[in-house]
Amino acid sequence: MFLSILGWVGAAVILSGYGLFSLGRLSNGPVYQLSNLVGALFISLNVAAHGAWPSAVVNGVWAIIAAVVLTRMLRVRAAARRAAEAARLEETERRIRADELQHVAAPTLADSVPVVTAALAIVALAAVQHEVDARATEARQAEAQHGFAGSAAEPV
């Protein structure tokens, strides 16, 4: 009695899935393949118990095909989910980096005033020293031209 009910349930499941698929109300997705798998298994158990081996083999193969297709579908979906998650993570990281760059402010003029002021002091000292060196060089050149080099009358 149990195997008869199993056979009828299997037939109803397969026919329902096939009918809905054929009418365009069910896509060739996991639900359709699961209905093929369950229905074919139930029918194959029923017909094997009654000795209808050709039907048992056909329904067994039908169940195997449905199991293979269902497994592939689930793997593809899992891979797509992983790829989508990786893309979301990459986009999140990109946004975080962009946000961090926006928060890094470029130095303003006020930030550079101490540096510029210090540099100006050094430049001013260098200019004064250059002027002193230039005058000393001019004086030595003038002395050399007039023959006063090494005289005792050099200013102290």
PDB file of C-alpha atoms in Angstrom, residues 19-86:
ATOM      1  CA  GLY A  19       2.750  20.688 -16.828  1.00  0.00           C
ATOM      2  CA  LEU A  20       3.807  23.915 -15.117  1.00  0.00           C
ATOM      3  CA  PHE A  21       7.079  23.947 -17.053  1.00  0.00           C
ATOM      4  CA  SER A  22       5.320  23.353 -20.384  1.00  0.00           C
ATOM      5  CA  LEU A  23       2.781  26.109 -19.678  1.00  0.00           C
ATOM      6  CA  GLY A  24       5.578  28.555 -18.859  1.00  0.00           C
ATOM      7  CA  ARG A  25       4.593  28.887 -15.203  1.00  0.00           C
ATOM      8  CA  LEU A  26       7.740  27.164 -13.941  1.00  0.00           C
ATOM      9  CA  SER A  27      11.256  27.792 -15.215  1.00  0.00           C
ATOM     10  CA  ASN A  28      13.923  25.149 -15.658  1.00  0.00           C
ATOM     11  CA  GLY A  29      15.293  25.858 -12.229  1.00  0.00           C
ATOM     12  CA  PRO A  30      15.848  24.048  -8.955  1.00  0.00           C
ATOM     13  CA  VAL A  31      12.116  23.592  -8.245  1.00  0.00           C
ATOM     14  CA  TYR A  32      11.505  21.902 -11.587  1.00  0.00           C
ATOM     15  CA  GLN A  33      14.583  19.693 -11.269  1.00  0.00           C
ATOM     16  CA  LEU A  34      13.666  18.794  -7.690  1.00  0.00           C
ATOM     17  CA  SER A  35      10.194  17.737  -8.846  1.00  0.00           C
ATOM     18  CA  ASN A  36      11.821  15.526 -11.499  1.00  0.00           C
ATOM     19  CA  LEU A  37      14.190  14.018  -8.940  1.00  0.00           C
ATOM     20  CA  VAL A  38      11.588  13.285  -6.254  1.00  0.00           C
ATOM     21  CA  GLY A  39       8.922  12.121  -8.697  1.00  0.00           C
ATOM     22  CA  ALA A  40      11.286   9.816 -10.586  1.00  0.00           C
ATOM     23  CA  LEU A  41      12.632   8.307  -7.355  1.00  0.00           C
ATOM     24  CA  PHE A  42       9.136   7.613  -6.012  1.00  0.00           C
ATOM     25  CA  ILE A  43       7.974   6.082  -9.300  1.00  0.00           C
ATOM     26  CA  SER A  44      11.124   3.976  -9.671  1.00  0.00           C
ATOM     27  CA  LEU A  45      10.609   2.531  -6.168  1.00  0.00           C
ATOM     28  CA  ASN A  46       6.997   1.694  -7.004  1.00  0.00           C
ATOM     29  CA  VAL A  47       7.666   0.039 -10.351  1.00  0.00           C
ATOM     30  CA  ALA A  48      10.704  -1.844  -9.057  1.00  0.00           C
ATOM     31  CA  ALA A  49       8.532  -3.315  -6.277  1.00  0.00           C
ATOM     32  CA  HIS A  50       6.110  -4.520  -8.964  1.00  0.00           C
ATOM     33  CA  GLY A  51       8.896  -5.967 -11.129  1.00  0.00           C
ATOM     34  CA  ALA A  52       8.546  -3.458 -13.971  1.00  0.00           C
ATOM     35  CA  TRP A  53      12.293  -3.175 -14.475  1.00  0.00           C
ATOM     36  CA  PRO A  54      12.357  -1.204 -17.726  1.00  0.00           C
ATOM     37  CA  SER A  55      10.241   1.520 -16.103  1.00  0.00           C
ATOM     38  CA  ALA A  56      12.360   1.343 -12.937  1.00  0.00           C
ATOM     39  CA  VAL A  57      15.546   1.876 -14.976  1.00  0.00           C
ATOM     40  CA  VAL A  58      14.042   4.751 -16.993  1.00  0.00           C
ATOM     41  CA  ASN A  59      12.848   6.506 -13.840  1.00  0.00           C
ATOM     42  CA  GLY A  60      16.140   5.801 -12.055  1.00  0.00           C
ATOM     43  CA  VAL A  61      18.090   7.399 -14.915  1.00  0.00           C
ATOM     44  CA  TRP A  62      15.568  10.258 -14.920  1.00  0.00           C
ATOM     45  CA  ALA A  63      16.288  10.824 -11.212  1.00  0.00           C
ATOM     46  CA  ILE A  64      20.067  10.701 -11.794  1.00  0.00           C
ATOM     47  CA  ILE A  65      19.828  13.270 -14.594  1.00  0.00           C
ATOM     48  CA  ALA A  66      17.712  15.532 -12.389  1.00  0.00           C
ATOM     49  CA  ALA A  67      20.207  15.152  -9.523  1.00  0.00           C
ATOM     50  CA  VAL A  68      23.159  16.049 -11.784  1.00  0.00           C
ATOM     51  CA  VAL A  69      21.375  19.087 -13.239  1.00  0.00           C
ATOM     52  CA  LEU A  70      20.211  20.211  -9.795  1.00  0.00           C
ATOM     53  CA  THR A  71      23.757  19.890  -8.411  1.00  0.00           C
ATOM     54  CA  ARG A  72      25.161  21.953 -11.286  1.00  0.00           C
ATOM     55  CA  MET A  73      22.496  24.610 -10.809  1.00  0.00           C
ATOM     56  CA  LEU A  74      23.272  24.864  -7.117  1.00  0.00           C
ATOM     57  CA  ARG A  75      27.010  25.126  -7.815  1.00  0.00           C
ATOM     58  CA  VAL A  76      26.463  27.859 -10.393  1.00  0.00           C
ATOM     59  CA  ARG A  77      24.241  29.778  -7.986  1.00  0.00           C
ATOM     60  CA  ALA A  78      26.786  29.407  -5.179  1.00  0.00           C
ATOM     61  CA  ALA A  79      29.582  30.628  -7.469  1.00  0.00           C
ATOM     62  CA  ALA A  80      27.435  33.574  -8.551  1.00  0.00           C
ATOM     63  CA  ARG A  81      26.728  34.439  -4.914  1.00  0.00           C
ATOM     64  CA  ARG A  82      30.445  34.279  -4.093  1.00  0.00           C
ATOM     65  CA  ALA A  83      31.285  36.464  -7.097  1.00  0.00           C
ATOM     66  CA  ALA A  84      28.578  38.966  -6.146  1.00  0.00           C
ATOM     67  CA  GLU A  85      29.839  39.049  -2.564  1.00  0.00           C
ATOM     68  CA  ALA A  86      33.415  39.574  -3.776  1.00  0.00           C
TER      69      ALA A  86
END
